[in-house]
Short mmCIF file of C-alpha atoms in Angstrom, two decimals:
data_model
loop_
_atom_site.label_atom_id
_atom_site.label_comp_id
_atom_site.label_asym_id
_atom_site.label_seq_id
_atom_site.Cartn_x
_atom_site.Cartn_y
_atom_site.Cartn_z
CA MET A 1 -0.06 0.01 0.02
CA THR A 2 1.29 3.53 -0.92
CA GLY A 3 0.75 6.28 1.65
CA PRO A 4 -0.63 9.83 0.74
CA GLN A 5 0.99 11.84 -1.77
CA PRO A 6 3.59 14.18 -0.49
CA ILE A 7 3.06 17.94 -0.63
CA ARG A 8 5.40 19.29 -3.33
CA VAL A 9 6.85 22.75 -2.53
CA LEU A 10 8.63 25.41 -4.48
CA VAL A 11 10.80 27.66 -2.22
CA VAL A 12 11.07 31.27 -3.48
CA ASP A 13 13.43 33.59 -1.68
CA ASP A 14 16.26 35.84 -2.81
CA HIS A 15 18.54 35.01 0.00
CA ALA A 16 20.33 31.71 -0.71
CA VAL A 17 21.07 31.02 2.94
CA VAL A 18 17.59 31.60 4.03
CA ARG A 19 16.40 29.42 1.05
CA ARG A 20 18.62 26.54 1.93
CA GLY A 21 17.55 26.70 5.54
CA VAL A 22 13.81 26.42 4.45
CA VAL A 23 14.68 23.58 2.11
CA ALA A 24 16.55 21.63 4.83
CA TYR A 25 13.53 22.29 7.23
CA LEU A 26 11.06 21.06 4.61
CA GLU A 27 13.11 17.89 3.76
CA ALA A 28 12.99 16.91 7.49
CA LEU A 29 9.02 16.83 7.25
CA GLU A 30 7.65 13.42 6.49
CA ASP A 31 5.14 14.17 3.82
CA VAL A 32 6.68 17.10 2.10
CA GLU A 33 8.89 17.01 -0.89
CA VAL A 34 10.83 19.97 -2.16
CA ALA A 35 10.06 20.37 -5.91
CA GLY A 36 12.62 23.26 -6.53
CA GLU A 37 14.00 26.61 -5.59
CA ALA A 38 13.89 30.11 -7.09
CA GLY A 39 15.59 33.39 -6.20
CA ASN A 40 12.87 35.78 -7.29
CA GLY A 41 9.41 35.91 -8.72
CA GLN A 42 10.45 35.64 -12.48
CA GLU A 43 12.62 32.57 -11.62
CA ALA A 44 9.58 31.06 -9.84
CA LEU A 45 7.39 31.72 -12.93
CA ASP A 46 10.05 30.16 -15.18
CA PHE A 47 10.35 27.13 -12.99
CA LEU A 48 6.64 26.71 -12.91
CA GLY A 49 6.42 27.06 -16.60
CA ARG A 50 9.02 24.18 -17.15
CA ALA A 51 7.27 22.13 -14.55
CA ALA A 52 3.95 22.61 -16.15
CA SER A 53 5.13 21.38 -19.52
CA HIS A 54 6.22 18.13 -17.75
CA GLY A 55 2.98 17.76 -15.90
CA GLU A 56 4.94 18.26 -12.67
CA LEU A 57 3.66 21.49 -11.08
CA PRO A 58 4.20 21.75 -7.22
CA ASP A 59 1.36 22.02 -4.94
CA VAL A 60 2.50 25.09 -2.99
CA ALA A 61 4.90 27.98 -3.57
CA LEU A 62 6.38 29.31 -0.44
CA MET A 63 7.00 32.90 -1.36
CA ASP A 64 9.21 35.58 0.10
CA LEU A 65 7.83 39.10 -0.28
CA GLN A 66 10.87 41.44 -0.71
CA MET A 67 12.90 40.29 -3.76
CA PRO A 68 14.66 42.06 -6.48
CA GLY A 69 13.20 42.02 -9.99
CA MET A 70 9.69 40.69 -9.51
CA ASP A 71 8.72 40.80 -5.87
CA GLY A 72 6.57 38.36 -3.97
CA VAL A 73 3.29 40.32 -4.22
CA THR A 74 3.31 40.51 -8.05
CA ALA A 75 4.71 36.96 -8.24
CA THR A 76 1.79 35.77 -6.31
CA GLN A 77 -0.77 37.36 -8.67
CA GLU A 78 1.09 35.98 -11.76
CA VAL A 79 1.47 32.49 -10.29
CA LEU A 80 -2.19 32.32 -9.55
CA ARG A 81 -3.19 33.78 -12.93
CA ARG A 82 -0.98 31.41 -14.93
CA PHE A 83 -1.10 28.27 -12.71
CA PRO A 84 -4.35 28.34 -10.71
CA GLY A 85 -3.68 24.97 -9.26
CA VAL A 86 -0.75 26.10 -7.35
CA ARG A 87 -1.28 27.54 -3.81
CA VAL A 88 0.91 30.51 -2.56
CA VAL A 89 1.90 30.74 1.15
CA ILE A 90 3.78 33.94 2.00
CA LEU A 91 6.89 33.76 4.11
CA THR A 92 6.97 36.93 6.16
CA SER A 93 8.70 38.88 8.90
CA PHE A 94 6.90 41.09 11.46
CA GLY A 95 7.51 44.44 9.46
CA GLU A 96 5.64 43.39 6.21
CA VAL A 97 2.07 43.83 7.24
CA GLU A 98 1.18 45.91 4.20
CA ARG A 99 2.84 43.57 1.78
CA VAL A 100 1.09 40.57 3.38
CA HIS A 101 -2.22 42.19 2.89
CA ALA A 102 -1.36 43.00 -0.78
CA ALA A 103 -0.40 39.23 -1.41
CA LEU A 104 -3.69 38.15 0.25
CA GLU A 105 -5.69 40.58 -1.99
CA ARG A 106 -4.00 38.94 -4.92
CA GLY A 107 -5.00 35.53 -3.73
CA ALA A 108 -2.35 33.96 -1.45
CA SER A 109 -3.58 31.06 0.60
CA GLY A 110 -1.84 32.08 3.89
CA TYR A 111 1.30 33.15 5.48
CA LEU A 112 4.07 32.03 7.78
CA LEU A 113 6.75 33.67 9.97
CA LYS A 114 10.15 32.92 8.64
CA ASP A 115 11.03 31.58 12.01
CA ALA A 116 7.96 29.29 12.38
CA GLY A 117 8.43 25.95 13.86
CA PRO A 118 7.93 22.63 11.94
CA ALA A 119 4.30 22.08 13.29
CA GLU A 120 3.30 25.59 11.97
CA VAL A 121 4.95 25.13 8.51
CA HIS A 122 3.42 21.67 8.16
CA ALA A 123 -0.03 22.97 9.27
CA ALA A 124 0.21 26.06 6.88
CA LEU A 125 1.17 23.72 3.89
CA ARG A 126 -1.62 21.26 4.59
CA ALA A 127 -4.23 23.95 5.05
CA ALA A 128 -3.12 25.45 1.60
CA VAL A 129 -3.53 22.22 -0.37
CA ARG A 130 -6.94 21.38 1.32
CA ASP A 131 -8.32 25.07 0.80
CA GLU A 132 -8.38 25.65 4.48
CA VAL A 133 -7.06 28.48 6.51
CA PHE A 134 -4.17 28.58 8.81
CA LEU A 135 -3.61 31.64 10.86
CA ASP A 136 -0.40 32.16 12.74
CA ALA A 137 -1.65 33.75 16.02
CA ALA A 138 1.32 36.23 16.23
CA VAL A 139 1.11 37.51 12.76
CA THR A 140 -2.71 37.59 12.86
CA ARG A 141 -2.75 40.06 15.77
CA ARG A 142 -0.67 42.44 13.63
CA LEU A 143 -2.60 41.92 10.39
CA THR A 144 -6.04 42.38 12.07
CA GLN A 145 -4.91 45.74 13.58
CA GLU A 146 -4.26 46.82 9.98
CA ILE A 147 -7.13 45.12 8.08
CA ARG A 148 -9.67 47.59 6.75
CA SER A 149 -13.28 46.45 7.64
CA PRO A 150 -15.35 46.31 4.56
CA ARG A 151 -17.63 49.48 4.16
CA THR A 152 -20.73 47.20 4.11
CA GLY A 153 -19.99 45.65 7.50
CA LEU A 154 -21.01 42.15 8.46
CA GLY A 155 -24.72 43.42 8.41
CA VAL A 156 -24.94 42.42 4.55
CA LEU A 157 -24.34 38.81 5.43
CA THR A 158 -27.20 36.33 6.09
CA ALA A 159 -27.20 34.34 9.34
CA ARG A 160 -26.01 31.34 7.33
CA GLU A 161 -23.20 33.18 5.72
CA LYS A 162 -22.07 34.37 9.16
CA GLU A 163 -21.99 30.77 10.36
CA VAL A 164 -19.87 29.87 7.26
CA LEU A 165 -17.52 32.86 7.99
CA VAL A 166 -16.85 31.56 11.43
CA LEU A 167 -16.23 28.01 10.07
CA ILE A 168 -13.82 29.36 7.52
CA ALA A 169 -11.97 31.13 10.32
CA GLU A 170 -11.82 27.96 12.32
CA GLY A 171 -9.84 26.45 9.33
CA ARG A 172 -12.71 24.23 7.89
CA SER A 173 -12.70 23.22 4.22
CA ASN A 174 -15.96 23.45 2.14
CA LYS A 175 -16.38 19.53 2.60
CA ASP A 176 -16.18 20.11 6.44
CA ILE A 177 -18.53 23.15 6.34
CA ALA A 178 -21.05 21.09 4.25
CA ARG A 179 -20.80 18.25 6.89
CA HIS A 180 -21.12 20.63 9.83
CA LEU A 181 -24.14 22.45 8.44
CA VAL A 182 -25.84 19.44 6.80
CA ILE A 183 -25.82 20.94 3.38
CA SER A 184 -24.14 19.92 0.10
CA GLU A 185 -20.53 20.78 -0.66
CA ARG A 186 -21.80 22.73 -3.68
CA THR A 187 -24.09 24.84 -1.46
CA ALA A 188 -21.17 25.41 1.04
CA ARG A 189 -18.93 26.66 -1.92
CA THR A 190 -21.83 29.01 -2.96
CA HIS A 191 -22.14 30.54 0.50
CA VAL A 192 -18.42 31.05 0.61
CA SER A 193 -18.38 32.60 -2.79
CA HIS A 194 -21.37 34.95 -1.85
CA LEU A 195 -19.77 36.06 1.35
CA LEU A 196 -16.48 36.83 -0.22
CA THR A 197 -18.21 38.85 -3.01
CA LYS A 198 -20.33 40.81 -0.59
CA MET A 199 -17.36 41.72 1.72
CA GLY A 200 -15.19 42.52 -1.36
CA LEU A 201 -12.52 39.96 -0.38
CA THR A 202 -10.57 37.65 -2.65
CA SER A 203 -9.49 34.79 -0.30
CA ARG A 204 -10.61 32.70 2.61
CA THR A 205 -7.68 33.83 4.66
CA GLN A 206 -8.90 37.49 4.29
CA ALA A 207 -12.23 36.31 5.50
CA ALA A 208 -10.73 34.61 8.44
CA LEU A 209 -8.85 37.67 9.43
CA LEU A 210 -11.98 39.63 9.26
CA ALA A 211 -13.76 37.18 11.48
CA VAL A 212 -10.97 37.58 14.01
CA LYS A 213 -11.12 41.34 13.79
CA GLU A 214 -14.84 41.46 14.35
CA GLY A 215 -14.60 39.18 17.35
CA LEU A 216 -16.41 36.13 15.73
CA VAL A 217 -13.49 33.90 16.57
CA GLN A 218 -10.22 33.95 18.47
CA PRO A 219 -6.80 33.36 16.66
CA ARG A 220 -5.68 29.94 17.55
#
């Protein structure tokens, strides 16, 4: 019997020492496989283009934000436009709140502190490939201070959509939401889509941050 497929990860960071450290870290995780490395956004896109031509796209790109040439925010947008099956998780430090928000607005699945421990790295990668949300509590506090509440407020959401928002923030997938609310997965997807549209958001992670800011859930 074969085990579950490993999560294949592309590591994107302009500092070779940092990149090698992240790679070594990932290689120590049991069900993670390093697909490749890139030194900036353009190199990441070139790598993904080659991988796509061989049918070997990674599952996740771990993306630094501050890089020469094409930075992580632009690269996130381009990766998701050209290779929509690849998830992007941002590698961040405490001083990059605005850039993290910009990357989330462009569709990044989540974010990690560069000094995150193995458990957090693993949880963030697994959440990304499952279309779930992983919120690093320390970063979340900073991000929720800066996030702009939508002009509409939560009042535009139906009671069911608010329930779904809380479940997203708890890290549940559409399948889990459907099971919890005893609805079809398709209906769960529709609720998620509607609430993101109503709130003017592009990602589940943004929705989760908003739920924390509005006091609907506590960061874990």
